[in-house]
Amino acid sequence: MPRCGNSTSSPCCSGEKKCNVYLSREIPVTFGRLKELQLLHLRQNELVGEIPVTLGYCHQLTILDIADNQLSGGIPTSFGFLRALEQLMLYNNSLEGNLPASLINLANLTRINLSKNKMNGSIAPLCGSRSFLSFDVTNNAFDGEIPEELGNSPTLDRLRLGKNRFTGRIPVSLGMICELSLLDLSGNLLTGPIPDELKSCRKLSHVDLNDNSLSGPVPPWLGDLSQLGELRLSSNHFFGALPRQLFNSSKLLVLHLDGNSINGTLHGEIGDLSSLNILNLNGNQLSGPIPKTIGKLSNLYELQLSRNGFNGDIPTELGQLKNLQSILDLSCNDLTGNIPPFIGMLSKLEALDLSHNQLIGEVPPQIGDMSSLGKLNLSHNNLLGKLSKRLSHWPAEAFEGNLDLCGSPLDGCDNLGSGKQRSLSETSVVVVSAISTLAAIALLVLVVTIFLKQRREYFKRGNEVKCTYSSSSSSQARRRLLFHHGANKQDYKWEDIVHATKNLSDEFVIGSGGSGTVYKGEFRTGETVAVKKILWKEDLLLNRSFTREIRTLGRIRHRHLVKLMGYCINRVAGFNLLIYEYMENGSVWDWLHKQPVNIKKSLDWEARIRIAVGLAQGVEYLHHDCVPKIVHRDIKSSNVLLDSNMEAHLGDFGLAKSVVENYDSISDIESNSLFAGSYGYIAPEYAYTLKATEKTDVYSMGIVLMEIVSGKMPTDNFFGVDMDMVRWVEMRIQTQGSDRGELIDPTLKPLLPCEESAAYQVLEIALQCTRTVAQERPSARQASDLLINVLNNRKVVTDKVNMEPHK
């Protein structure tokens, strides 16, 4: 029975103005009798059949939402009578056929979404309104030219026409849409250049023209779009050199230019794209060396430069890309020199492809220690020598085409042909050894000299070192770090901190991120802490991460937030230190995604639900109990740390910002002007608006909840090109059987019935947190309450089971 408004007993009847209906079959034709009906919302009701013609008789209807069903047939011609209609939502159905010409009468439309149907023909009948805010017809079979009339709506914010069969050129009239922020014309048959008129759309933040037949040079004015966050021009016919102006896009997050004919060299200014997460230049005609400045792209998650003509050595600066995770692909170029050992320090990297180059020397054994690496291809180079045993678990295909390479998984070194000289002659060995020894002695003398000089300078200018407990401002705290241990308080000097980490040795590294490297410090007293090293920057604007963590964690304390114990500033050493309580069990990301060799055991469901509640309670405290409230801006599984009791603590506040009622302060303006967050966890609206709110944190938290239940990374290739984690969960949670079972991490199975039910409840909460419209997401407090209920209900069920007598 249909239900109206908030009533649960009265059936819908003529005269009601709003109607929310819960059905399981076809839309009743009797709805046409509701002459005063203004809103009809039938989304996600598994409706089948055709749309009744009688709906066109509801002349007062302003919002019609029958999306996410299984409706078929076409759009009724009678819809042309819905002259008051403002929102028409028909997406995710199986509608087909041409649009009725009568739809041109819908002059009051502001939002329309017909995406993911089977409709064809022209979209001109939809273009009768001049008040569009959003227009989406993606994933259909519409054809013909894009109507010029779309440019008549100056308030249009998002225009999505992707994955259709549109032909011709991009209309120059689109340049008249001054509010346009998102333009998606991908997957069509468009030709010609990108019209210069689009440079008038100053608010453009997302441009997707992938998979067309567009041509001409990449327009320089794209670099003048101050809000540009994503630029996708893949699989077209663009040619010429990359314009230097493009590298002015300081907020650019994603740059896809692969599959074109772009030539020339890659300018060093590429390093100015400080916010860049993804850089894909595969399949072009770029040449020259890979610029060292790419090492400045500290937020880079994916780097693909394959199938070009890059030459020279692989820059050692790539070792600075500590956040590189998805892939590093330099294959099919003309790169020479050795494979630099630093690649083994990219601890998050999942795929490495250096195949089809001219690389020489041995394969660095450090690559065998990369626990996160799931794909390796070093084939078809000129590598030589015996492979380290640490590389023996890789298939032979990873090393094939290197004739002078041997050892497991390849043939034994005794099987190498004798026709080539495999080693240096005895004379050459003596000469090389002598030269190497002299060089080593000279280098040692130089290092000792520099060390002694710096040591003298260190003690000479020791007053420039400041270490203090995070909440202390006493002058006696200078040059010491104060720790509180209940009623006791201990002092540690700068020298103690350096000694505890063996001068910040790499062997003590336990993590790294965009803001710094984290070390494990073990003091003589037996106490263990985490020490984060952040390079000192003379430019205050470049030193934000350090000051933000002090300002944020220095004034807050919560059970589920990492505790800042102190900090040190040392201009002489050239870096700052933040001292935290040590989290013995690493991060949630480590437990979910690292290979088992690094983890004692897998996370059971009891641990996961408690981690989910702990994370939510930490975010709730930031949003609701702090004055002013704090937005974290980088919630992800690698920032959720676990103590010895497996209790969750949210850390890394280098991107956090305070939120005040009016955003007039300089700090708020500065904080909002930078892109923050990590790929896969970013709320969709933030990628385009760059405005961080509590709701963007809630979205990121929802992604982590999905990660905790499913065990999958939000950027997992498992989802495919046209699918993301949110949509994947959304589609499967409504099904039954094996598809629904895929939502739960296989390492958790088998689960008790009560645990399985709880897992699906957590996913339902996660879907609420990741709703596309930010206003529809729950607050952190609401999400926390929902998760606590899941935890408590599970406990009740478990206790009840335990109390039942055994039969």
Steps between C-alpha positions, in 0.01 A plus 500: 500500500639846415580730789467879499715756675594381849181298536521123522130427483325721243508399134584760235196681372404793284597820673825380656799712394784262581521127461776255594408158368643159585405249231633182349341484152363753248415866544118522544326687220267645767773745599376713211197588713716689752447837335671696778796266543823701516767241589517134403801302629514133395876445490642150566175307517574227240225638281445331163294569191448827317445847638122564502378767259269621777793650695495779240163609644655603835537858382619631840792257516833677566720203592477157336755244617459142377871425469678175588225262392449256211263708289488445124338657196523868415422832664128575448410787268261617773801616705492810282203615712709510818578869454567551874760221508836608644677169563479190279695199631478184285856365526596131540207346315459332160315778322546514121395678186504866395404789724147630425505844337245620757771515768608833353210647702675427832636852533537488881739205521800556727630146544477208261664158519432231238836323540545124463208423272476392133361816343603631158440780256542873569491664844367825349151446656658532844652840431195722542601629843732790577529416870699177507720432801598145403453301177599132481429256215816284526501132399234506230512490119406862424645623170518800273663827593495646850231772491620860516197574722678347799699821517179690583514398868759726668436330837586149375756355742549143375462381141543126443459363147759220519479153344257573220543540122508876461678623188626831369682766695471620857250791485661839555181604681613299803742784565203714605431279804677709761415265791621181328726300730477148354509412130489133399485431126706180513436186296342664195599563137579869530752659264690826461688701762394602849328836438677800650163633613512254791769711664217730610375225732724612783348259752584183307646247742439172317554457124460151353535473121647148495435258214401729215667604174591852609814652353725804508742610773415492868366854566734714715203674667421180691777607736310822574200314646575559866256233626609221265520174698472231230599514133437190290590518130598136442454308173461791261723647227658793684847590378780747557691584817340534839443870575698629798189685622344164583740464791346805669207280608604471865172327596520234230434157645475276190674553164423243229657572160575142394429367153572817301785628282649754739869556430797702621652475847328491837573837660653525844201710603310173538627511858280804568185286491528449875152348548527243223385146591499339154725574201445289189690589182513148352503453124624837376818616323676674788879485501800613699572419864236454766518827695641472850233740623244220487648411839327811639155349436475365855128419470542288187306173523543377141774578244479365145748613231517188282511478118686824442859581406641599840873439530780533754506361852204448730519807727591419860252771601217255430598343833335800670155389381417320824126507429535328162269200527298392196774470236836627379514426127804615299486216247562521124738795502874538436611527862858402580718453806436286806174439680545726805474318837277780634205336323503244778415782744163566335328301772142545372560419133277227355622479138841571346563478125843591358486258207616566140775752577881491484563464872824332609661364814360272765145492632506673841419239768297769685221443246454156652413661834209705365217333690224697328620421146255277312626547143860520376628520142870557428502301176681589176785711631877438519509398865768258614625302796339259741159576644477530876314223683257771612380518139452127448125507569430706186413315175764468231298727271591794724867469390486346152688662211808578717755261349765554767265455797492171690390339823158393626241526350718504185754236397802437714801719439699200380278481191603838360664482158879513486521703180470829688728635765299480823742669735784739511852375442728458800692814407179699471387372838826613664482844339134551587558377856790740550309795367196410710712470816665840446162658428354346816788631714463848351126492557547384860744786572253747347210363704700514827608856427145612427371316808752667732424839349126454542549370854695815594233711335231306684645572844582857399140576404329263743273776620311474174370158604168510678336190644190524708205308635207575275306702757793664678622851437752522783840641412657211691368269231749631245729232356309230689200288424267453797291183532219442751467155657218533747641697789854460375666714238821413319730719294664388178754704313519533123801270511288234675241511224764468228669217692168318545458486123870444418520842340166445322627187328298339222487177699274679749252625238147377576304718260501796267252744352472825315592699810800301625671175599418319826763315707484268798695641795615281789635688803741363758214497750323240290235742379406487130367798304429591138708784356380683190769691308381803301753698298545860613372757251596864523185586304216503753245394237703185435524419873126459560497126576725534805319801646156350433576181690629698798202735499251219456633215714650741752154610613297178476504170686283200424523128545475440124741769383877457490658685790764763423758481779729780387683665215845628408613777267859490381595738220861385508409139429255617234195314630235496770382210713157406630491243780196274533400206711609184324236290325631146530271339241550739211212617284174345382639522144794279605271234642259498207732533202857401584617149434454260794876475557492846659193437715469254788142410410194636323240729657198310631152652497509593868809714442357659183170612651685653796737680264201636306339630821828647622558685174146642503534613862826677420345684205191579710723667759669716234170611345277539806709545814787722384458878503552600228420169331777328302484345153770235456500502115710183459310211661621171352591155626873578514425784744298275733764363738469210745651480849604185686133426578397541135312818589466758222666843511458751219830670413680728251345841552735672254203596280247570776336839529275674748154600384347825618158641425636764263791410275661838515826429678823475305559145625163383371556657161844347475379161618215492254720601208700178496391159381497249785419133521597168346381344178214256553388659828405846371135605498380572145399859570842581652685397185322783320432766767810454722277593797563272797211445740403248765310314227819443298650333809187287539533386136864398554400317818234312302765381253713371790197313638454329162872420500477345848213269403605409145877493543534675165680824424278783371718519187508124439509401131246235598222759461583569134524824306136609525442397862612631836478349847183689596306389193634145535373474858172670408425251222588183691344577835156495335554150360508155654735207468862505385494858370406628845754271660779670302455805723662325796875447522571130426747491793205560735304197383330303634314754715231427754152607380497789748844615382402482134188705573714757683740522204216582261368758748839671503493511120153657509636769732797547266262553207321770697836668567591494129183638350568721200311797645697618803192625685351149497794351689468447876709700741799330662297479822210329324738257327672430832166425669400264219828310524477478880154349459643237265772421756256484792245292308773257409598474863140434603465222242833347600420514871162342434661215307756444775225486765301229319555151643690260279287220359 
